[in-house]
PDB file of C-alpha atoms in Angstrom:
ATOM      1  CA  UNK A   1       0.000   0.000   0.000  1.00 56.00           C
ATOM      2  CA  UNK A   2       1.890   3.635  -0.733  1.00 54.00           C
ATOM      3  CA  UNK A   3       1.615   6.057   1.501  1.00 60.00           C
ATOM      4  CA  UNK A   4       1.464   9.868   0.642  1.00 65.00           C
ATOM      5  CA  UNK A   5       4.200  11.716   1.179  1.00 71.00           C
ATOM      6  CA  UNK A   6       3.980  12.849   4.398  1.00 75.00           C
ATOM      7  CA  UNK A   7       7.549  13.957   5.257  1.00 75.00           C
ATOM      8  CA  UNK A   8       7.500  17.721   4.672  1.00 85.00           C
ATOM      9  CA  UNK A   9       5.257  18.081   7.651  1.00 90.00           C
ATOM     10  CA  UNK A  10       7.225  16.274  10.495  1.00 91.00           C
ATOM     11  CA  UNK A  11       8.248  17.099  13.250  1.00 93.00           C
ATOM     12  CA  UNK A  12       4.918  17.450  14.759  1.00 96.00           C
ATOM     13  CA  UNK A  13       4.427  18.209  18.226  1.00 97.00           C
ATOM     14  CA  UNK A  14       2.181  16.652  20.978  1.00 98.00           C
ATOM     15  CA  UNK A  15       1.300  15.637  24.301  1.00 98.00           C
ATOM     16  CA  UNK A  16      -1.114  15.017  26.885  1.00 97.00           C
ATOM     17  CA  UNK A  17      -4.070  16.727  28.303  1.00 94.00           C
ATOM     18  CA  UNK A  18      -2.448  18.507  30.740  1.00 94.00           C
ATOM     19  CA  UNK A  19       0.509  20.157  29.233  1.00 94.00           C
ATOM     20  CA  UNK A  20       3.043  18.033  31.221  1.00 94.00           C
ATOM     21  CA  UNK A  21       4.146  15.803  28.625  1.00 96.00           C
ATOM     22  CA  UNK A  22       5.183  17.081  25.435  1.00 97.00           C
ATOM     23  CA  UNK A  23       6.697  15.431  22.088  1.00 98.00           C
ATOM     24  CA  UNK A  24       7.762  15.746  18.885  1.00 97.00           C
ATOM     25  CA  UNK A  25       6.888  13.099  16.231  1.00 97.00           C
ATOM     26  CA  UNK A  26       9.957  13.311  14.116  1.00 96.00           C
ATOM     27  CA  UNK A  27       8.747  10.891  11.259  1.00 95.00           C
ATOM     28  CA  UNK A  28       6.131  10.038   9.040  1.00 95.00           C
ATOM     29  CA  UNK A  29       4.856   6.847  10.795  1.00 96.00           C
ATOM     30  CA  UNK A  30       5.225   3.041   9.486  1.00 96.00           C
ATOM     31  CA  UNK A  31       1.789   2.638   9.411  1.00 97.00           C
ATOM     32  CA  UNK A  32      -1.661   3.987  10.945  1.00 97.00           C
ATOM     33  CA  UNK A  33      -3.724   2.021  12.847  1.00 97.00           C
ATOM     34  CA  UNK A  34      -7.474   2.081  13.459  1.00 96.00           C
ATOM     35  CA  UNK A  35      -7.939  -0.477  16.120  1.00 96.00           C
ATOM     36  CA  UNK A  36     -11.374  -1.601  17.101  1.00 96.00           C
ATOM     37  CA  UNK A  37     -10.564  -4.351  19.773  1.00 93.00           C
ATOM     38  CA  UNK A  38     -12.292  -4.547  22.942  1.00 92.00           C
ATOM     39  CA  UNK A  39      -9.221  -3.222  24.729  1.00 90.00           C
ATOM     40  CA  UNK A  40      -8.281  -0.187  23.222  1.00 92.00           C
ATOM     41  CA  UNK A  41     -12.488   0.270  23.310  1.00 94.00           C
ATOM     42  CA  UNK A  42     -12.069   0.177  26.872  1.00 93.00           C
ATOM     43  CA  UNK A  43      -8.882   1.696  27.422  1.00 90.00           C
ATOM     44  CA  UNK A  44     -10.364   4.855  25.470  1.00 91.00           C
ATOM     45  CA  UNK A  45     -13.383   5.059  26.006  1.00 93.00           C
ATOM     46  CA  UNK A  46     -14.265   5.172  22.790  1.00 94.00           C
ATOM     47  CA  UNK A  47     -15.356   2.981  19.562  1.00 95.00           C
ATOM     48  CA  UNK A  48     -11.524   2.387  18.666  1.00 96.00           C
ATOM     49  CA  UNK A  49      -7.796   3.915  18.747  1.00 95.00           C
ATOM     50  CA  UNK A  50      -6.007   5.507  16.498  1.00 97.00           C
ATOM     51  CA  UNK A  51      -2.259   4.526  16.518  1.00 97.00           C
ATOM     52  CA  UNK A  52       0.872   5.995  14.383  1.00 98.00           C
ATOM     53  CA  UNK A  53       3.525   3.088  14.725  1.00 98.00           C
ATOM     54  CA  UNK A  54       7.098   4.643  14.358  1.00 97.00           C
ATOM     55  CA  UNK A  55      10.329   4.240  15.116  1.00 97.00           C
ATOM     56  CA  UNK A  56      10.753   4.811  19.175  1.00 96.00           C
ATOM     57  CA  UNK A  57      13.964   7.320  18.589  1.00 95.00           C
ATOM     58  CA  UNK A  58      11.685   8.821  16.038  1.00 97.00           C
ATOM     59  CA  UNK A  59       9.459  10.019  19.359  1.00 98.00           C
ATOM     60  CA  UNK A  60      11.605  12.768  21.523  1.00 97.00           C
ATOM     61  CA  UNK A  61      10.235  14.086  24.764  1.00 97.00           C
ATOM     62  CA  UNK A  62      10.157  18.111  25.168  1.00 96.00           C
ATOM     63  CA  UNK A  63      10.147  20.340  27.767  1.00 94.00           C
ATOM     64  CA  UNK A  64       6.455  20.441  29.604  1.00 92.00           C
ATOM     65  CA  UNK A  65       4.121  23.412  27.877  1.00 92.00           C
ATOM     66  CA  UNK A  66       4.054  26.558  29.707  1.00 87.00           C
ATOM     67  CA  UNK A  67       0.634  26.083  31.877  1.00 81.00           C
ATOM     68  CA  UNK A  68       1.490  22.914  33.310  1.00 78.00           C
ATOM     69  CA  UNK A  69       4.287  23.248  36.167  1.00 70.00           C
ATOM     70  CA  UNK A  70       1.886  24.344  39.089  1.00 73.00           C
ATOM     71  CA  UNK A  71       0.565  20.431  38.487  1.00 75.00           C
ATOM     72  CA  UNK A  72       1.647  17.930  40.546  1.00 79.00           C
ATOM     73  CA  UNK A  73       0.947  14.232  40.523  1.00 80.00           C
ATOM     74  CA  UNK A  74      -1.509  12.571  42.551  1.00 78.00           C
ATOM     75  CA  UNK A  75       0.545   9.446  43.091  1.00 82.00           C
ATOM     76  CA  UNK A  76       4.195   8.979  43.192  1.00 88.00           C
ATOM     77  CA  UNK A  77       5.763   6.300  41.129  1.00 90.00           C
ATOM     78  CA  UNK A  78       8.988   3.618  41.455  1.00 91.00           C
ATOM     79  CA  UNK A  79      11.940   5.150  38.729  1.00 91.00           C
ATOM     80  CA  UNK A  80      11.179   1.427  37.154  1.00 91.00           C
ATOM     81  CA  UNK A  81       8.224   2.302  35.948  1.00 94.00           C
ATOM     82  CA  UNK A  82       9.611   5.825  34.437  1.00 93.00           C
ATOM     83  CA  UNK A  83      10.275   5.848  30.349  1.00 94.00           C
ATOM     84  CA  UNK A  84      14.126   6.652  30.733  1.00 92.00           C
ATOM     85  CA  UNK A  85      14.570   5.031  27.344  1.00 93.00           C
ATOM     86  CA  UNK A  86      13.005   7.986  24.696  1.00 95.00           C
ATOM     87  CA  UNK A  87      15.347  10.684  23.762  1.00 94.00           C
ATOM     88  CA  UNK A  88      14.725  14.144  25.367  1.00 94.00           C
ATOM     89  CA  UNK A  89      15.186  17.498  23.647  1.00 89.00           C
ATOM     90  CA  UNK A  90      15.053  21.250  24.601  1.00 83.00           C
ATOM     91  CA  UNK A  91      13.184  23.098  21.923  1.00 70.00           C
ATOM     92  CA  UNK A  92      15.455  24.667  18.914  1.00 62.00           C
ATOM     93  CA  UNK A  93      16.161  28.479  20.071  1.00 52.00           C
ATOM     94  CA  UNK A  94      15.759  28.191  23.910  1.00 53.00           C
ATOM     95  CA  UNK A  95      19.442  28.729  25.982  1.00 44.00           C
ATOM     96  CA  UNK A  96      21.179  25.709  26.704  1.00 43.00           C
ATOM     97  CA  UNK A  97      22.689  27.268  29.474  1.00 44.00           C
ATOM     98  CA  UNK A  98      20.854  25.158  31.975  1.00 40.00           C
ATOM     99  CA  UNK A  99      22.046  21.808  30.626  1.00 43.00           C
ATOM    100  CA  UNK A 100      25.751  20.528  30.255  1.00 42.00           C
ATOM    101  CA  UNK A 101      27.411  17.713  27.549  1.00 44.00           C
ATOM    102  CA  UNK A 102      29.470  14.918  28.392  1.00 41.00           C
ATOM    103  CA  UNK A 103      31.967  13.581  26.553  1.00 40.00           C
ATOM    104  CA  UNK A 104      30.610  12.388  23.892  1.00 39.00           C
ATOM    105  CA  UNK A 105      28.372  15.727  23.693  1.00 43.00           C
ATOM    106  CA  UNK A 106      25.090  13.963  25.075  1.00 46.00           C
ATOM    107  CA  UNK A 107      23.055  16.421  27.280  1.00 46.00           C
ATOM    108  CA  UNK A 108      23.740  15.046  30.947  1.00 45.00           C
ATOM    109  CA  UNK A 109      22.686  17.619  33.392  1.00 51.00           C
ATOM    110  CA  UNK A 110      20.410  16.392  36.051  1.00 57.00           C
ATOM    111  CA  UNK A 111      18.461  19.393  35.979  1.00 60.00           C
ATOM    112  CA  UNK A 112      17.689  19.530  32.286  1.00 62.00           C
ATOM    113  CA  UNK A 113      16.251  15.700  32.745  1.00 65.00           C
ATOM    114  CA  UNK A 114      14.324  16.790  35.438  1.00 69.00           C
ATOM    115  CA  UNK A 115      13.388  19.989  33.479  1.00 80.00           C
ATOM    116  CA  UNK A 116      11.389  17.511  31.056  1.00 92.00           C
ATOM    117  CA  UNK A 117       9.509  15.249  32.651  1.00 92.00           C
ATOM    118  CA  UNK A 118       8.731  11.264  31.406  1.00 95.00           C
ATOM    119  CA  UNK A 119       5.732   9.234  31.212  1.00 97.00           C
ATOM    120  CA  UNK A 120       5.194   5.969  33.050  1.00 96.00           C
ATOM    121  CA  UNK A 121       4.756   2.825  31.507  1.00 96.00           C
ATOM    122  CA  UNK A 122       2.181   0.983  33.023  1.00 94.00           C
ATOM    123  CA  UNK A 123       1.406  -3.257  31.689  1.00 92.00           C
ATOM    124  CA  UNK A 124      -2.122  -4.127  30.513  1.00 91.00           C
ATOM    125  CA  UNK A 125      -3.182  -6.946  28.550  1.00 81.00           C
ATOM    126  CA  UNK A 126      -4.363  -6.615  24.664  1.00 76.00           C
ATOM    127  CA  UNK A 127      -6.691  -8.658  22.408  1.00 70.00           C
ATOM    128  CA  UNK A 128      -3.427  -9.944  20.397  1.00 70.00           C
ATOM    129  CA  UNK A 129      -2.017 -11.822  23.201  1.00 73.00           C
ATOM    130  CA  UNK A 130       0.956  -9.418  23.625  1.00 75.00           C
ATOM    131  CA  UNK A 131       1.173  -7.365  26.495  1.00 82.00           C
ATOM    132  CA  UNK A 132       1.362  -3.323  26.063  1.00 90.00           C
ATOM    133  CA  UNK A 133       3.050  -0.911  28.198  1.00 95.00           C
ATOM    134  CA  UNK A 134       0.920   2.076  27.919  1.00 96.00           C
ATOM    135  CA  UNK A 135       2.758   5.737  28.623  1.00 98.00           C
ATOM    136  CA  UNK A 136       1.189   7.972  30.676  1.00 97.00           C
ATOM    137  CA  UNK A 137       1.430  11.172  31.914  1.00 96.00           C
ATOM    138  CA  UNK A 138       2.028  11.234  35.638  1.00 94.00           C
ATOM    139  CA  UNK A 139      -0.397  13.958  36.550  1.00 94.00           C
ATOM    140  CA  UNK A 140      -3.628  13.885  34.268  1.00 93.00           C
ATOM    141  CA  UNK A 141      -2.945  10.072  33.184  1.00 94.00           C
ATOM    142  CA  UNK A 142      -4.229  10.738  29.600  1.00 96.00           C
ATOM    143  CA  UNK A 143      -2.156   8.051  27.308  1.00 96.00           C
ATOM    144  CA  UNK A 144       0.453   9.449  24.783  1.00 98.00           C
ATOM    145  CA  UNK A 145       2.060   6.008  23.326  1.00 98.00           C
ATOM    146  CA  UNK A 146       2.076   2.214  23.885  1.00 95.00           C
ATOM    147  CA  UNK A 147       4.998   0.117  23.907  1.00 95.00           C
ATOM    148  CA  UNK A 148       4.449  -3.781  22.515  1.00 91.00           C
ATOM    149  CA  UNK A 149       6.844  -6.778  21.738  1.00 88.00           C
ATOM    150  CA  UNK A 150       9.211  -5.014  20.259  1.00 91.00           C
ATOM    151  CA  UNK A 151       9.032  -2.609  23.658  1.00 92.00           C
ATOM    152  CA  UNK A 152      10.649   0.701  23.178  1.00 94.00           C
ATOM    153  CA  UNK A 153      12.129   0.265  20.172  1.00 96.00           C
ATOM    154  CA  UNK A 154       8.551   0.540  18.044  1.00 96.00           C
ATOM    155  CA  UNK A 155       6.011   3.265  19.591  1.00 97.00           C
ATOM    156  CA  UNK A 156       2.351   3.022  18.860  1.00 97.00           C
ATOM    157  CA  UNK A 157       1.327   7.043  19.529  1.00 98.00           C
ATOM    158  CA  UNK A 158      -1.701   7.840  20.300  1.00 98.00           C
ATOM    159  CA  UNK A 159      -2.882  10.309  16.816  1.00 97.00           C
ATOM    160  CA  UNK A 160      -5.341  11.853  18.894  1.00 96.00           C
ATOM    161  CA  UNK A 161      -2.772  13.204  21.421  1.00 98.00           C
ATOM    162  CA  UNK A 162      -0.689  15.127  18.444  1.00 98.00           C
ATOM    163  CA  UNK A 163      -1.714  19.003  17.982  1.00 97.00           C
ATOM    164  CA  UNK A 164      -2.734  18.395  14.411  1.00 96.00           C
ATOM    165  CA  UNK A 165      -4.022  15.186  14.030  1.00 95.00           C
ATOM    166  CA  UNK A 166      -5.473  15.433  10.296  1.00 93.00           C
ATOM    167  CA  UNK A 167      -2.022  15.874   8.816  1.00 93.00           C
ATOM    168  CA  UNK A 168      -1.582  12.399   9.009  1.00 92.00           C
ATOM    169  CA  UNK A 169      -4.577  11.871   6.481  1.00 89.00           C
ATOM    170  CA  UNK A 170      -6.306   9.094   8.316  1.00 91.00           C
ATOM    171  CA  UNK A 171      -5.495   5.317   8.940  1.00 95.00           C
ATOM    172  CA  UNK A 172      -3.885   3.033   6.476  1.00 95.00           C
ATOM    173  CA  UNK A 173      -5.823  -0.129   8.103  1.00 96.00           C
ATOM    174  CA  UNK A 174      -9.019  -0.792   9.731  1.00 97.00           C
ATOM    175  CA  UNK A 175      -8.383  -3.944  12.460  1.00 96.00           C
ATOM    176  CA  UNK A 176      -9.822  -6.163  14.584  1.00 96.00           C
ATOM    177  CA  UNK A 177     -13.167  -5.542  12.691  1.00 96.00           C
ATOM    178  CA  UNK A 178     -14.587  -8.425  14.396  1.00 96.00           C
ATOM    179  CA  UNK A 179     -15.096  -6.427  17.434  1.00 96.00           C
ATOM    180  CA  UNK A 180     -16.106  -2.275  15.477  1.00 96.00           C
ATOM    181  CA  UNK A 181     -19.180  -0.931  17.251  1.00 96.00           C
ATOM    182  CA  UNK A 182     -21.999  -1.640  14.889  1.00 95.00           C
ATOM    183  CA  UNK A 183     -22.855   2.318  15.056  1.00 95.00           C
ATOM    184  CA  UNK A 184     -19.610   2.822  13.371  1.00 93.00           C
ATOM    185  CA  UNK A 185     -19.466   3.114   9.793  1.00 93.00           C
ATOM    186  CA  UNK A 186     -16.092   2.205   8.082  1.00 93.00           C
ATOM    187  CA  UNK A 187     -15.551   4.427   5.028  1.00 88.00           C
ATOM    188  CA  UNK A 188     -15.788   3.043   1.917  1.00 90.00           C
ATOM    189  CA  UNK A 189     -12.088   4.588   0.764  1.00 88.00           C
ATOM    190  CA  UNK A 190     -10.171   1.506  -0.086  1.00 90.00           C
ATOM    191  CA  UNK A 191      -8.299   1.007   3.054  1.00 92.00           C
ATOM    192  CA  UNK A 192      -8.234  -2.882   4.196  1.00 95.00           C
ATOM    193  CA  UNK A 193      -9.775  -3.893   6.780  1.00 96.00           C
ATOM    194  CA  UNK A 194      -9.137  -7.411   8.672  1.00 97.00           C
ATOM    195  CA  UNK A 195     -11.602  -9.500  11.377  1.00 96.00           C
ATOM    196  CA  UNK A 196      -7.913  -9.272  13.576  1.00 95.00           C
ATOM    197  CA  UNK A 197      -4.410  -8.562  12.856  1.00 94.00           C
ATOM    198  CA  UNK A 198      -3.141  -8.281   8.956  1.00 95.00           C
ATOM    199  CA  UNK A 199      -1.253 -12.150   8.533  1.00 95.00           C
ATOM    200  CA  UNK A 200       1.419  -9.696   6.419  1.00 95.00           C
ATOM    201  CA  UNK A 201       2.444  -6.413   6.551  1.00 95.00           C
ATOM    202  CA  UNK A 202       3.171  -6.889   2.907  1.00 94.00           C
ATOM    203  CA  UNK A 203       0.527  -4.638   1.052  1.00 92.00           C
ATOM    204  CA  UNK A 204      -0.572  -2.938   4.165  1.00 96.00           C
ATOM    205  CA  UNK A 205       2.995  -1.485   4.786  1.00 96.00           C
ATOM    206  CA  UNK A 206       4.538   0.664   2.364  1.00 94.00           C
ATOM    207  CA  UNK A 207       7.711  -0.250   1.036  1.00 95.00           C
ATOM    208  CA  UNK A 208      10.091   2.422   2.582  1.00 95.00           C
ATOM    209  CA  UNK A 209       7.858   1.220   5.990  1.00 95.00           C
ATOM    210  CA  UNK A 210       9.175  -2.149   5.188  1.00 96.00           C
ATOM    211  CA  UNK A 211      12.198  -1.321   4.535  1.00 96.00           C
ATOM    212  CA  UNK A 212      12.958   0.891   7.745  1.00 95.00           C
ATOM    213  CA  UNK A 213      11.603  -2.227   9.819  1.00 94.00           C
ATOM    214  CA  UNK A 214      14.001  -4.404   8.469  1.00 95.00           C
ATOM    215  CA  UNK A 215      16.486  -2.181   9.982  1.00 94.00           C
ATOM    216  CA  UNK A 216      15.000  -2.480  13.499  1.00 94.00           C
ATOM    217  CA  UNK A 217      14.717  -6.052  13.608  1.00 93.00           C
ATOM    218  CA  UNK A 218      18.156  -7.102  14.781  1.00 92.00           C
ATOM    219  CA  UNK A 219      17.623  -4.146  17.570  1.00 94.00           C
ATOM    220  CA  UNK A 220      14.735  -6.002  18.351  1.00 93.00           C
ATOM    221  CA  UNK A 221      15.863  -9.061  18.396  1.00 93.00           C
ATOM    222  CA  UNK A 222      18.359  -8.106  20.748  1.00 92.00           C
ATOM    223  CA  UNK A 223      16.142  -6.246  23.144  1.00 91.00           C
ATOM    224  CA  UNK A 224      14.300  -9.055  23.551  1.00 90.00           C
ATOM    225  CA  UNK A 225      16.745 -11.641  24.514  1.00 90.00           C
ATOM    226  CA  UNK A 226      18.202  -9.299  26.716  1.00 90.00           C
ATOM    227  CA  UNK A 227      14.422  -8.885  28.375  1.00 85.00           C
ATOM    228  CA  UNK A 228      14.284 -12.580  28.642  1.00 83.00           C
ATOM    229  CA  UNK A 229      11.052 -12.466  25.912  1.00 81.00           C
ATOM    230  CA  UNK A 230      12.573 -14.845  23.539  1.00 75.00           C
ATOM    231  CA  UNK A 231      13.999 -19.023  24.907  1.00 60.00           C
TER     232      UNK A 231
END
């Protein structure tokens, strides 16, 4: 399936409710995802989700927006449960003067990481078997990405969540069918739809998609041995 062009518009910039957690989308996404199983139903709220898939160093976390700092979480939460794996950024322009580089010129200071607050990853179950880590904000809770098999390395962010959602043009793929809301009417625009998961990601993927997955995989693969997920 080809994909428009997309890449002119990124980075696009997000976050949650709240203004605490902010990101920039730095990448046209593998794939979109319009997910009507029962647990992103529940999980949302809503008839279904609507995920961009993308590389997880494609997702960098930004400074919190300018309302948000008199929040404070409600609950406090273990560092394991923190997302100290995605990359975090000051915005382009604003004085680095509060941050210092190591030597190998990565940002180190303690007080520019705790100048941009992280979600936290918190386990539920999901209708393919495979257990998400969904990332939340620590103070309103309202879910920016999920984190699957392939953990942080693939990010499944939530398009709702981004400032301007309709740049993205829409899914690629309706699935889980099997379970849509019978109020909800699928549009009749030639995107596939499928009772579950796609069997392949051939012809639902786009080839560059493909291609930037193949990349990933020994990452992957790696991540997962080292996380015990694979004999």
């Amino acid at each position: 399936m080809s994909r428009p062009d997309l890449s002119s518009i990124f980075p696009l910039e997000g976050g949650c409710a709240c203004g605490n957690i902010r990101y920039s989308l730095n990448a046209s996404p593998l794939v979109v995802h319009c997910c009507h199983c029962t647990c992103c139903q529940r999980e949302t709220g809503t008839a279904f989700a609507l995920n961009a898939v993308v590389e997880g160093d494609q997702v960098t976390l930004l400074p919190s927006a300018p309302s948000a700092p008199w929040l404070q979480p409600l609950a406090s939460f273990p560092e394991s449960v923190r997302d100290s794996w995605t990359p975090k950024r000051l915005r382009p322009g604003v004085s680095h003067d509060t941050k210092q580089a190591g030597s190998s010129g990565v940002e180190t200071s303690d007080k520019f990481e705790k100048d941009i607050p992280s979600p936290v990853l918190l386990p539920v179950p999901s209708d393919s078997g495979v257990l998400q880590h969904i990332a939340r904000c620590p103070v309103c809770f309202v879910p920016v990405w999920s984190n699957y098999g392939a953990g942080p390395l693939i990010k499944f962010v939530r398009v709702g969540t981004l400032d301007r959602p309709a740049l993205l043009r829409g899914p690629d793929a309706h699935i889980f069918m099997r379970s849509k809301q019978t109020f909800f009417e699928v549009a009749d625009d030639g995107k596939p739809c499928f009772k579950g998961f796609y069997p392949t990601k051939e012809g639902v993927w786009s080839p560059e998609a493909l291609a930037r997955q193949d990349k990933l995989l020994v990452r992957i693969l790696e991540w997962r041995k080292e996380n015990g997920l694979d004999g």
